[in-house]
Coordinates of C-alpha atoms and ligand atoms in Angstrom, one line a residue:
M1 CA 0.0 0.1 0.1
S2 CA 1.3 3.3 -0.9
K3 CA 2.5 5.9 2.0
K4 CA 0.2 8.6 2.3
I5 CA 2.1 12.1 2.7
L6 CA 0.0 15.1 4.1
I7 CA 1.1 18.5 3.8
L8 CA -1.1 21.0 6.0
G9 CA -0.7 24.4 4.9
A10 CA 0.6 25.8 1.2
G11 CA 2.8 28.3 2.2
Y12 CA 6.4 28.9 1.6
A13 CA 7.4 25.9 3.7
G14 CA 4.6 23.3 2.6
I15 CA 5.2 24.0 -0.7
Q16 CA 8.8 23.6 -0.7
T17 CA 8.2 20.3 1.0
A18 CA 5.8 19.0 -1.6
L19 CA 8.2 20.0 -4.4
V20 CA 11.4 18.8 -2.8
L21 CA 9.1 15.1 -2.2
Q22 CA 7.7 15.4 -6.1
K23 CA 11.4 15.7 -7.4
K24 CA 13.2 13.2 -5.1
K25 CA 10.5 10.6 -5.1
K26 CA 11.4 7.4 -6.8
K27 CA 9.1 4.8 -8.5
Q28 CA 9.6 2.1 -5.5
D29 CA 8.9 4.9 -2.8
D30 CA 5.5 4.4 -3.5
I31 CA 4.1 7.7 -2.1
E32 CA 1.0 9.7 -2.2
I33 CA 1.6 13.3 -1.8
S34 CA -1.4 15.5 -0.8
I35 CA -1.3 19.5 0.3
I36 CA -4.1 21.4 2.2
D37 CA -5.0 24.7 2.2
K38 CA -8.0 26.6 3.1
N39 CA -7.2 29.0 0.3
P40 CA -6.8 27.7 -3.6
Y41 CA -3.6 30.0 -4.2
H42 CA -0.5 30.5 -2.2
T43 CA 0.1 34.0 -1.0
L44 CA 3.7 35.8 -1.2
L45 CA 3.5 36.9 2.6
T46 CA 6.6 39.2 1.8
E47 CA 5.1 41.5 -0.7
L48 CA 1.5 42.0 1.4
H49 CA 2.6 45.7 1.8
E50 CA 2.6 46.2 -1.9
V51 CA -0.7 45.8 -2.0
A52 CA -1.7 47.4 1.1
G53 CA 0.2 50.5 -0.2
N54 CA -1.6 50.1 -3.3
R55 CA 1.9 49.2 -5.4
I56 CA 0.3 46.3 -7.0
S57 CA -3.1 44.7 -7.2
E58 CA -4.2 41.5 -5.2
D59 CA -3.4 39.4 -8.4
G60 CA 0.4 40.2 -7.8
V61 CA 0.6 38.7 -4.5
I62 CA -1.3 35.1 -5.2
V63 CA -0.2 32.3 -7.4
P64 CA -2.8 29.4 -7.8
L65 CA -1.9 26.1 -6.2
K66 CA -2.9 24.4 -9.5
D67 CA 0.0 26.2 -11.4
I68 CA 2.5 25.4 -8.8
F69 CA 1.6 21.9 -8.7
K70 CA 0.6 21.1 -12.5
Y71 CA 2.3 18.5 -14.1
T72 CA 3.1 16.8 -10.8
D73 CA 1.3 14.0 -9.1
V74 CA 0.8 16.4 -5.8
K75 CA -3.0 16.3 -5.0
I76 CA -4.5 19.4 -4.0
I77 CA -7.0 20.0 -0.9
Q78 CA -9.1 22.7 -0.4
D79 CA -9.9 22.4 3.2
N80 CA -9.9 24.4 6.7
I81 CA -8.4 21.8 9.2
S82 CA -9.6 22.2 12.7
R83 CA -8.4 19.5 14.5
I84 CA -5.5 16.9 14.3
D85 CA -5.8 13.6 15.9
F86 CA -2.4 12.4 16.2
N87 CA -3.1 9.1 17.7
G88 CA -5.9 7.8 15.0
N89 CA -3.2 9.6 12.1
K90 CA -6.0 11.9 10.6
L91 CA -6.5 15.3 9.8
I92 CA -10.2 16.6 10.9
S93 CA -12.3 19.5 9.1
D94 CA -15.6 20.4 9.6
E95 CA -16.8 18.4 6.7
R96 CA -13.9 15.5 6.3
E97 CA -11.3 13.5 7.7
Y98 CA -7.8 12.6 6.2
K99 CA -5.9 9.9 6.7
Y100 CA -2.3 10.1 6.7
D101 CA 0.9 8.1 7.2
Y102 CA 3.0 11.1 7.6
L103 CA 2.0 14.7 8.1
V104 CA 4.1 17.9 7.6
I105 CA 2.6 20.8 9.6
A106 CA 3.1 23.7 7.9
L107 CA 0.7 26.1 9.4
G108 CA 2.7 29.4 9.5
S109 CA 1.7 32.1 11.7
E110 CA -0.5 35.1 12.8
P111 CA -0.3 38.1 14.3
N112 CA 0.8 38.7 18.4
Y113 CA -1.2 41.3 20.0
Y114 CA 0.6 40.4 23.3
G115 CA -2.5 40.9 25.1
I116 CA -2.5 45.0 24.3
P117 CA -6.1 45.9 25.4
G118 CA -8.0 47.0 22.3
M119 CA -5.4 46.1 19.8
E120 CA -7.1 42.9 18.2
E121 CA -10.4 44.6 18.4
N122 CA -9.2 47.7 16.5
C123 CA -6.1 47.4 14.9
F124 CA -5.5 46.4 11.1
P125 CA -3.3 43.4 10.9
L126 CA -1.0 42.9 7.8
W127 CA -0.8 38.7 7.6
S128 CA -2.9 37.8 4.9
L129 CA -4.2 39.0 1.0
K130 CA -7.6 39.8 3.0
D131 CA -5.8 42.0 5.8
A132 CA -4.0 43.5 2.6
I133 CA -6.9 44.6 0.8
A134 CA -8.5 45.9 3.9
I135 CA -5.8 47.9 4.7
R136 CA -5.7 49.5 1.2
E137 CA -9.5 50.0 1.1
H138 CA -9.6 51.7 4.6
I139 CA -6.8 54.0 3.8
K140 CA -9.0 55.2 0.7
E141 CA -11.8 55.7 3.1
C142 CA -9.8 57.8 5.2
F143 CA -9.0 59.9 2.3
R144 CA -12.4 60.1 0.8
K145 CA -13.7 60.9 4.3
A146 CA -11.1 63.6 5.2
A147 CA -11.8 65.5 1.7
N148 CA -15.5 65.9 2.5
T149 CA -15.4 66.9 6.1
N150 CA -15.0 70.5 7.5
D151 CA -14.4 69.6 10.8
P152 CA -10.4 69.9 11.4
L153 CA -10.1 67.2 14.5
V154 CA -11.9 64.4 12.5
R155 CA -9.8 65.4 9.4
R156 CA -6.7 65.4 11.2
K157 CA -7.5 62.1 12.9
L158 CA -8.6 60.4 9.2
L159 CA -5.2 61.6 8.0
T160 CA -3.0 60.4 10.8
F161 CA -2.2 56.5 10.0
V162 CA 0.1 54.9 12.7
I163 CA 2.2 51.8 12.1
G164 CA 2.8 49.7 15.2
G165 CA 6.1 47.8 14.7
G166 CA 9.7 49.1 13.3
G167 CA 10.6 45.4 11.9
F168 CA 10.7 44.5 8.3
T169 CA 6.8 44.4 7.8
G170 CA 6.4 47.8 9.5
V171 CA 9.2 49.8 7.8
E172 CA 8.0 48.3 4.1
M173 CA 4.4 49.4 4.9
A174 CA 5.8 52.6 6.3
G175 CA 7.8 53.4 2.7
E176 CA 4.9 52.1 0.8
L177 CA 2.4 54.1 2.3
A178 CA 4.2 57.3 2.0
Q179 CA 4.9 56.8 -1.3
W180 CA 0.8 56.1 -1.9
K181 CA 0.2 59.5 0.1
K182 CA 1.2 61.4 -3.0
L183 CA -1.0 60.3 -5.6
L184 CA -3.9 60.3 -2.6
C185 CA -3.2 63.8 -2.0
K186 CA -3.5 64.7 -5.7
E187 CA -6.6 62.5 -6.3
Y188 CA -8.7 63.9 -3.0
G189 CA -7.3 67.2 -3.0
I190 CA -5.3 67.6 0.1
P191 CA -2.1 69.3 0.8
Q192 CA 0.9 67.2 0.5
N193 CA 2.0 68.0 4.0
E194 CA -1.2 67.3 5.6
P195 CA -1.2 63.6 6.3
E196 CA 0.9 61.9 8.8
I197 CA 2.1 58.8 9.0
I198 CA 3.7 57.8 12.4
L199 CA 6.1 54.7 12.7
V200 CA 6.0 53.5 16.3
E201 CA 8.8 51.1 17.7
A202 CA 9.4 50.2 21.2
L203 CA 13.2 49.5 20.6
P204 CA 15.7 52.3 20.4
R205 CA 16.0 51.6 16.9
I206 CA 14.5 50.3 13.7
L207 CA 15.3 47.1 12.0
S208 CA 16.8 45.8 15.1
A209 CA 17.7 42.6 13.1
L210 CA 20.0 44.6 10.7
K211 CA 23.0 46.0 11.3
E212 CA 22.9 49.4 12.9
S213 CA 24.1 51.3 9.7
N214 CA 21.4 49.9 7.8
S215 CA 18.9 50.9 10.6
K216 CA 20.5 54.4 9.9
K217 CA 20.4 54.4 6.5
A218 CA 16.3 53.2 6.6
M219 CA 15.7 56.0 9.0
N220 CA 16.9 58.8 7.3
Y221 CA 15.3 57.9 4.3
L222 CA 12.0 57.3 6.2
V223 CA 12.1 60.6 8.1
K224 CA 14.1 62.8 5.5
K225 CA 12.8 61.5 2.1
L226 CA 9.3 60.2 3.1
N227 CA 8.3 62.5 5.9
V228 CA 7.4 59.5 8.4
K229 CA 7.7 60.3 12.0
V230 CA 9.3 57.8 13.8
L231 CA 9.1 57.4 17.6
L232 CA 11.5 55.0 19.0
N233 CA 11.4 53.6 22.7
S234 CA 7.5 54.2 22.7
A235 CA 5.6 51.2 23.3
I236 CA 1.8 51.2 22.8
T237 CA -0.2 50.3 26.0
S238 CA -3.6 50.3 24.6
L239 CA -5.7 51.2 21.4
T240 CA -9.6 52.0 20.7
P241 CA -10.9 53.1 17.4
D242 CA -10.0 56.9 17.8
E243 CA -7.0 56.6 19.9
V244 CA -3.7 54.8 20.4
Q245 CA -2.1 55.1 23.8
L246 CA 1.7 55.3 24.4
K247 CA 3.6 54.5 27.2
D248 CA 4.8 58.0 29.1
M249 CA 3.7 59.9 25.6
K250 CA 0.9 61.9 24.5
P251 CA -1.8 59.5 23.0
I252 CA -2.1 59.7 19.1
S253 CA -5.5 60.7 17.6
T254 CA -6.3 58.1 14.7
N255 CA -8.7 55.8 13.4
T256 CA -5.9 53.6 11.7
L257 CA -3.2 51.6 13.5
I258 CA -1.4 49.0 11.5
W259 CA 0.1 46.3 13.5
T260 CA 3.0 44.4 12.2
A261 CA 4.9 43.8 15.6
G262 CA 4.2 40.7 16.9
V263 CA 4.0 37.0 15.5
K264 CA 3.0 33.8 16.9
A265 CA 2.3 30.5 15.6
D266 CA -1.1 29.7 13.6
G267 CA -4.2 29.9 15.6
L268 CA -4.6 25.8 15.0
S269 CA -1.5 25.0 16.6
E270 CA -2.6 26.7 20.0
I271 CA -5.3 23.7 20.4
L272 CA -2.9 21.0 19.2
D273 CA -2.0 17.9 21.3
I274 CA 1.7 18.5 20.9
S275 CA 4.6 20.1 22.5
K276 CA 5.4 23.8 21.7
G277 CA 7.5 26.0 22.6
K278 CA 7.9 30.1 22.6
A279 CA 5.1 31.7 20.8
G280 CA 3.3 28.6 20.4
R281 CA 5.3 27.2 18.0
I282 CA 5.7 23.7 17.6
E283 CA 8.8 22.1 19.4
V284 CA 11.1 19.8 16.6
N285 CA 14.4 17.9 16.6
E286 CA 17.3 18.4 14.3
Y287 CA 15.4 16.6 11.6
T288 CA 12.3 18.8 11.8
Q289 CA 10.3 15.8 13.4
T290 CA 7.9 16.3 16.5
Q291 CA 7.3 14.3 19.3
Y292 CA 5.5 12.4 16.9
E293 CA 7.6 9.9 15.0
N294 CA 5.8 10.4 11.7
V295 CA 4.5 14.2 12.3
Y296 CA 7.1 16.8 11.1
S297 CA 6.9 20.6 11.4
V298 CA 8.2 23.3 9.4
G299 CA 8.4 27.1 8.8
D300 CA 6.9 29.5 11.0
V301 CA 4.6 27.0 12.8
S302 CA 7.8 25.1 13.9
A303 CA 10.4 26.1 16.7
F304 CA 13.8 24.7 15.4
N305 CA 16.8 25.0 17.5
A306 CA 19.4 26.6 15.4
G307 CA 22.7 26.8 17.8
G308 CA 20.5 27.7 21.1
K309 CA 18.0 30.0 19.1
T310 CA 14.7 29.2 17.5
L311 CA 15.2 29.8 13.7
P312 CA 13.4 33.2 13.0
A313 CA 10.0 33.4 11.2
L314 CA 11.6 34.0 7.5
V315 CA 11.2 32.6 4.1
E316 CA 14.6 31.4 4.3
S317 CA 14.3 29.3 7.2
A318 CA 10.4 28.1 6.1
L319 CA 12.2 26.8 2.6
Q320 CA 15.1 24.7 4.1
T321 CA 12.7 23.4 6.9
G322 CA 10.5 22.4 4.5
E323 CA 13.1 20.8 2.0
A324 CA 14.5 18.9 5.4
A325 CA 10.9 17.4 6.3
A326 CA 10.7 16.3 2.9
L327 CA 14.3 14.6 2.6
N328 CA 13.6 13.0 6.3
I329 CA 10.4 11.6 5.1
L330 CA 11.7 10.0 2.1
A331 CA 14.9 8.8 4.1
S332 CA 12.4 7.1 6.8
I333 CA 10.2 5.7 4.0
R334 CA 13.5 3.9 2.4
K335 CA 14.4 3.0 5.9
Q336 CA 17.6 5.4 5.3
E337 CA 19.6 7.4 8.1
K338 CA 18.1 11.1 8.4
K339 CA 20.2 13.9 7.8
K340 CA 19.9 16.9 10.6
L341 CA 19.4 20.2 9.2
E342 CA 22.1 22.7 9.3
P343 CA 20.3 26.0 8.4
K344 CA 22.1 28.8 6.6
L345 CA 20.6 32.0 6.6
R346 CA 21.9 34.2 4.0
G347 CA 20.2 37.5 4.8
V348 CA 17.5 39.9 4.2
M349 CA 16.6 43.0 2.1
V350 CA 14.0 45.4 3.4
S351 CA 12.5 47.7 0.6
I352 CA 10.8 51.2 1.9
G353 CA 8.9 52.2 -1.3
S354 CA 10.1 51.2 -4.7
F355 CA 13.1 53.3 -4.7
F356 CA 15.3 52.7 -1.8
A357 CA 16.2 49.3 0.2
V358 CA 18.8 48.2 2.6
S359 CA 20.1 44.6 2.6
D360 CA 22.5 42.7 4.9
I361 CA 23.5 39.6 3.0
M362 CA 25.9 37.2 4.8
S363 CA 27.0 40.1 6.9
V364 CA 27.8 42.5 3.7
Q365 CA 25.5 45.8 3.2
Y366 CA 25.2 46.6 -0.4
P367 CA 24.3 49.7 -1.6
R368 CA 20.9 51.1 -2.3
L369 CA 20.6 50.3 -6.2
I370 CA 22.0 46.8 -5.7
S371 CA 19.8 46.4 -2.4
I372 CA 16.8 46.7 -4.8
M373 CA 17.6 44.7 -7.6
L374 CA 18.4 42.0 -5.0
K375 CA 15.2 42.2 -3.6
Y376 CA 13.7 41.8 -7.2
F377 CA 16.0 38.9 -8.1
V378 CA 15.6 36.9 -5.1
N379 CA 11.7 37.3 -5.8
M380 CA 11.8 36.1 -9.0
H381 CA 14.2 33.3 -8.6
Y382 CA 11.6 32.0 -5.7
L383 CA 8.8 32.2 -8.3
F384 CA 10.6 30.8 -10.8
G385 CA 11.8 27.9 -8.9
I386 CA 7.8 27.3 -7.9
G387 CA 6.4 28.6 -11.4
G388 CA 8.6 28.7 -14.0
F389 CA 8.7 31.6 -16.7
E390 CA 5.4 32.5 -16.4
L391 CA 5.4 33.7 -12.9
V392 CA 8.6 35.7 -13.2
L393 CA 6.8 37.4 -16.4
K394 CA 3.8 37.8 -14.4
Y395 CA 5.7 39.5 -11.2
L396 CA 7.8 41.7 -13.7
R397 CA 4.2 42.7 -15.4
H398 CA 2.8 43.6 -11.9
E399 CA 6.1 45.5 -10.4
F400 CA 7.1 47.4 -13.8
F401 CA 4.1 47.8 -16.4
E402 CA 1.1 47.9 -14.1
K403 CA 2.6 49.4 -10.9
R404 CA -0.3 51.8 -9.7
Q405 CA 1.6 54.1 -7.3
E406 CA 3.5 57.4 -8.6
K407 CA 5.9 56.3 -11.7
F408 CA 9.5 58.0 -12.8
L409 CA 9.0 59.9 -16.3
I410 CA 10.1 56.4 -17.7
E411 CA 8.4 54.1 -16.2
K412 CA 5.0 56.7 -17.4
H413 CA 5.8 56.0 -21.0
Y414 CA 7.4 52.1 -20.8
S415 CA 4.4 51.3 -18.9
V416 CA 1.9 52.2 -21.7
K417 CA 0.7 49.1 -23.4
T418 CA -0.4 48.7 -27.2
Q419 CA -2.2 45.7 -28.6
A420 CA 0.4 43.9 -30.3
F421 CA -2.0 43.7 -33.4
W422 CA -0.5 47.0 -34.5
L423 CA 2.9 45.4 -34.6
V424 CA 2.1 42.6 -37.2
P425 CA 2.5 44.5 -40.7
I426 CA 6.0 46.0 -39.7
R427 CA 7.0 42.4 -38.5
I428 CA 5.9 41.0 -41.8
F429 CA 7.6 43.8 -43.8
L430 CA 10.6 43.4 -41.7
G431 CA 10.4 39.6 -42.6
Y432 CA 10.1 40.4 -46.1
A433 CA 12.8 42.9 -46.1
W434 CA 15.5 40.3 -44.2
L435 CA 14.3 37.4 -46.6
T436 CA 15.2 39.4 -49.8
E437 CA 18.6 40.4 -48.3
G438 CA 19.5 36.9 -48.0
I439 CA 18.0 35.6 -51.5
N440 CA 19.8 38.6 -53.0
K441 CA 22.7 37.5 -51.6
I442 CA 22.2 33.9 -53.0
K443 CA 21.9 35.5 -56.4
E444 CA 25.1 37.0 -55.9
N445 CA 26.8 33.7 -55.5
W446 CA 27.5 34.1 -51.7
L447 CA 26.8 30.5 -51.5
V448 CA 29.5 29.4 -54.5
E449 CA 32.4 31.4 -54.1
P450 CA 34.6 33.0 -51.3
L451 CA 33.5 36.9 -51.7
L452 CA 34.0 38.6 -48.1
A453 CA 37.5 40.6 -48.4
G454 CA 39.2 43.1 -46.0
A455 CA 40.3 46.4 -47.0
Q456 CA 42.0 47.2 -50.3
L457 CA 45.9 47.6 -50.0
D458 CA 45.8 50.9 -51.6
G459 CA 43.5 51.9 -48.9
N460 CA 40.2 52.6 -51.1
T461 CA 38.1 50.5 -48.8
S462 CA 35.0 51.1 -51.0
A463 CA 36.1 49.4 -53.9
S464 CA 34.2 46.1 -54.7
V465 CA 36.5 44.7 -56.9
T466 CA 40.0 43.4 -56.5
E467 CA 43.4 44.8 -58.2
T468 CA 43.0 41.7 -60.7
G469 CA 39.3 42.7 -61.0
E470 CA 37.4 40.1 -59.1
K471 CA 33.9 40.9 -57.6
V472 CA 34.5 41.0 -54.1
F473 CA 32.6 42.4 -50.9
R474 CA 34.6 44.5 -48.3
I475 CA 33.8 44.3 -44.8
V476 CA 36.4 46.6 -43.6
S477 CA 35.9 50.1 -44.2
D478 CA 37.3 53.7 -43.2
H479 CA 35.4 54.0 -40.1
T480 CA 35.5 50.0 -39.0
P481 CA 37.0 50.2 -35.7
S482 CA 40.5 48.6 -35.1
W483 CA 39.4 45.5 -33.2
Y484 CA 37.1 44.6 -35.7
A485 CA 39.1 45.1 -38.7
W486 CA 41.4 43.0 -37.0
I487 CA 38.9 40.1 -36.4
A488 CA 37.7 40.3 -40.3
E489 CA 40.8 40.4 -41.5
N490 CA 41.9 37.1 -39.5
I491 CA 39.3 35.5 -38.8
V492 CA 36.5 36.1 -41.2
V493 CA 38.1 36.6 -44.4
P494 CA 40.1 33.4 -44.2
N495 CA 37.0 31.4 -43.1
A496 CA 34.7 33.9 -45.7
M497 CA 32.8 30.6 -47.2
F498 CA 32.1 29.5 -43.6
F499 CA 30.7 33.3 -42.9
Q500 CA 28.7 33.8 -46.2
V501 CA 26.7 30.5 -45.6
L502 CA 26.1 31.8 -41.8
I503 CA 25.0 35.2 -43.1
V504 CA 22.5 34.0 -45.8
L505 CA 21.2 31.5 -43.5
A506 CA 20.9 34.1 -40.5
E507 CA 18.9 36.6 -42.9
I508 CA 16.6 34.2 -44.6
G509 CA 16.0 32.6 -41.2
L510 CA 15.3 35.9 -39.6
G511 CA 13.0 36.7 -42.7
L512 CA 10.9 33.6 -42.3
A513 CA 10.8 34.0 -37.9
F514 CA 9.3 37.8 -38.6
I515 CA 6.8 36.6 -41.4
T516 CA 5.5 33.6 -39.4
G517 CA 5.9 35.4 -36.0
T518 CA 8.1 32.5 -34.7
F519 CA 10.7 32.9 -31.9
T520 CA 9.8 36.9 -32.6
F521 CA 11.4 38.0 -29.5
L522 CA 14.8 36.1 -29.9
A523 CA 14.9 37.0 -33.8
G524 CA 14.5 40.7 -32.7
I525 CA 17.6 40.2 -30.8
A526 CA 19.4 38.2 -33.6
A527 CA 18.3 41.2 -36.0
L528 CA 19.8 43.9 -33.8
G529 CA 23.4 41.7 -33.4
L530 CA 23.5 41.3 -37.0
N531 CA 22.7 45.1 -37.4
I532 CA 25.3 46.3 -35.0
N533 CA 27.8 43.9 -37.0
F534 CA 27.0 45.2 -40.5
I535 CA 27.3 49.0 -39.0
L536 CA 30.8 48.3 -37.2
S537 CA 31.9 46.5 -40.8
T538 CA 30.6 48.2 -43.6
G539 CA 28.5 51.2 -41.9
L540 CA 25.0 52.1 -41.9
Y541 CA 23.1 52.5 -45.4
S542 CA 20.3 54.4 -45.6
Y543 CA 18.1 52.2 -47.3
N544 CA 18.2 49.5 -44.6
C545 CA 18.9 51.6 -41.2
W546 CA 15.2 51.5 -40.4
F547 CA 15.9 47.6 -40.0
I548 CA 17.1 48.9 -36.5
P549 CA 14.2 50.4 -34.6
A550 CA 11.8 47.8 -36.6
A551 CA 13.7 44.9 -34.8
M552 CA 13.6 47.1 -31.3
C553 CA 9.7 46.7 -32.0
M554 CA 9.9 42.9 -32.3
L555 CA 10.8 42.6 -28.7
G556 CA 7.2 43.6 -27.4
G557 CA 5.3 40.4 -28.2
A558 CA 5.1 41.1 -31.9
G559 CA 4.8 37.2 -32.7
R560 CA 1.8 36.9 -30.5
A561 CA -0.6 38.4 -32.9
F562 CA -1.2 36.3 -35.9
G563 CA 1.9 34.6 -35.6
V564 CA 3.1 31.1 -34.5
D565 CA 4.4 32.5 -30.9
Y566 CA 0.8 32.6 -30.1
Y567 CA 0.7 28.8 -29.7
L568 CA 4.4 28.3 -29.8
I569 CA 5.4 30.2 -26.6
P570 CA 2.8 28.8 -24.0
Y571 CA 3.2 25.5 -25.5
L572 CA 7.4 25.7 -24.8
M573 CA 6.5 27.1 -21.1
R574 CA 4.4 24.1 -20.5
Q575 CA 6.8 21.6 -21.9
W576 CA 9.6 23.4 -19.7
R577 CA 7.5 23.2 -16.5
Y578 CA 7.0 19.5 -17.1
F579 CA 10.7 18.5 -17.7
V580 CA 11.4 20.4 -14.3
R581 CA 8.8 18.9 -12.3
N582 CA 9.3 15.1 -14.0
R583 CA 12.7 15.3 -15.3
R584 CA 11.4 13.9 -19.0
I585 CA 9.6 15.5 -21.7
N586 CA 6.0 14.8 -22.5
L587 CA 5.4 16.3 -25.8
F588 CA 1.6 16.1 -25.3
A589 CA 1.8 17.7 -22.1
T590 CA -1.6 19.6 -21.6
I591 CA -2.8 21.9 -18.8
K592 CA -4.5 19.4 -16.1
Ligands
FAD1 C1 3.5 41.3 5.8 C2 4.7 40.3 5.9 C3 6.3 40.7 5.3 C4 7.0 39.6 5.5 N1 8.4 40.1 4.9 C5 9.5 39.2 4.9 C6 10.3 39.3 4.6 O1 10.6 40.2 3.9 N2 11.6 38.5 4.3 C7 11.4 37.0 5.0 O2 12.0 36.3 4.9 N3 10.2 36.8 5.4 C8 9.0 37.8 5.8 N4 7.9 37.2 5.9 C9 7.9 36.2 6.9 C10 7.3 35.1 6.0 O3 6.4 35.8 5.2 C11 7.1 33.9 6.8 O4 8.4 33.5 7.5 C12 6.6 32.9 6.2 O5 5.3 33.1 4.9 C13 6.4 31.6 6.8 O6 6.1 30.5 5.8 P1 5.1 29.7 6.2 O7 5.3 28.2 5.0 O8 5.3 28.8 7.3 O9 3.8 29.9 6.4 P2 2.7 30.6 5.4 O10 3.7 31.1 4.3 O11 2.1 31.5 6.4 O12 1.7 29.7 5.4 C14 1.0 28.8 6.1 C15 0.0 28.1 5.1 O13 -1.2 27.3 6.1 C16 -2.4 27.9 5.5 N5 -3.5 27.1 6.5 C17 -3.3 28.1 8.0 N6 -4.0 27.3 8.9 C18 -4.4 26.8 8.1 C19 -5.7 25.6 8.4 N7 -6.0 25.9 9.8 N8 -6.3 25.0 7.4 C20 -5.6 24.9 6.4 N9 -4.7 25.9 5.8 C21 -4.4 26.5 6.9 C22 -2.5 29.3 5.1 O14 -3.5 29.7 4.3 C23 -0.9 29.4 4.7 O15 -1.6 29.1 3.4 C24 6.5 38.4 6.2 C25 5.4 38.3 6.7 C26 4.6 39.0 6.7 C27 3.1 38.7 7.1

């Protein structure tokens, strides 16, 4: 009988467990993998502030589970689990029970209100997609109401936004809101200096998990560039719908407190009959195994002891514990020795709006631009791992082309969209021109006799006949750079036939690619490369200089309308996903 492995929670840790199991399993393991989540999608929690601050739409932070697990044997179950019977080996929801041989608890975490009076009832937590949307809509509503009230005290309260907690999430949220504020003020006709954003931190500095210099950089940017007021050494003691009370300070009159300061294990873990440590996190050994031999716990909900400290609630911890659980379950099924997890955390990046970030990676602090790029790169790397090119493209689309916040001048222009349909005439015409170039070269005997020649010895570079009257095609001219001339004289001319055939084939290939709209993006790049090559050798001719801007037009999906790419690119992406998940090709793989 096959062994049933159930993974409870499709967050970072649960998904990693399932994907590693899928990748490493062998036929003889005879396992069934199922992943259960209350939602049909995976939420990219690390990007929630971008939805709350209206930088991207909610679609940008969710990934349907069916997209992640297509072409795998992982079964997806959507259900809200309310109990676990560890002795009977089953998960229980309101409607069903699920038996398991091995269980991986990957329930994640939830906000910790530390018993602060009024906090849970009145704050806006930032812990789920629903929370992020609620914050976004509430902020819009505050601006709308403020613009319509004549009462200065009510207006002030509506336009005061307090963020509790100066950790990663709080700082990212403050940055996002400060950036969005500019647009909101314009939209509702409110002076830019009127809304106030206050970040409250109980410790003496923000981002206390990072090096002090990074805290200072972040603080400077928030205060000086974004006009965020930062209150350090300030503990929130209670909250009402109208007021935040602070220890030893004047209360703040506000309708908005976004709470990001505390984290504890997911609520379900509280009622589980299992050993727990600090913040309700489930105790596990070095194999990520709980007190029950066949039950593992990973990610935020588990308390993995790394050198005397509990592994922090971070994505890296979730991925590494998830992978360890998968490998150790397989080891257990194969009756092999299990492997201890030795976590290696590389570091974090914190973005403050879309134009600033700090990073601390392997104890190195990178400059602003590199930190911003690293954050994008890490997200793309993660998305590529769980969903391939499609997810990366979707991410880039949301971040750069469909950004909702204020845009730089260049961003404003490159994010304007057009129908690929309008590129079809220029694509076909460009294809026809390349094809004609190739055919003309065949007629000029390019495939029959060597014609490429270097500079004429008397310096008359433009002449197309040699001293003995033979017809040639000179690839070194007056303006050819010396390095290019050297390559032409020493590599190309001695192997003229090879390069002639290559050029003819390339030109005909480009022609056909553009006409049919096949691999249009790659053809556009190749065409630009060939044009640069021609400019370096013979210079730019007026009759074909338009090839260059036309090739650039081909980079924007010109083959997707009335072209083969419309079918080919999605097909190839499916093939790639199938290959990555199964290590083999299936030419007829379709979407499940
Ligand atoms: C706003 C925010 C910003 C963050 N920023 C960063 C950052 O920049 N860098 C970083 O490293 N970390 C960051 N983190 C922390 C990081 O997101 C977590 O460490 C990570 O999500 C943990 O992964 P996980 O799989 O344990 O839990 P989660 O990703 O939370 O997944 C838990 C899953 O369990 C499911 N679930 C819960 N209860 C049930 C139930 N009863 N039945 C069925 N399904 C259930 C949930 O729906 C969810 O899909 C951030 C967290 C938040 C909230």
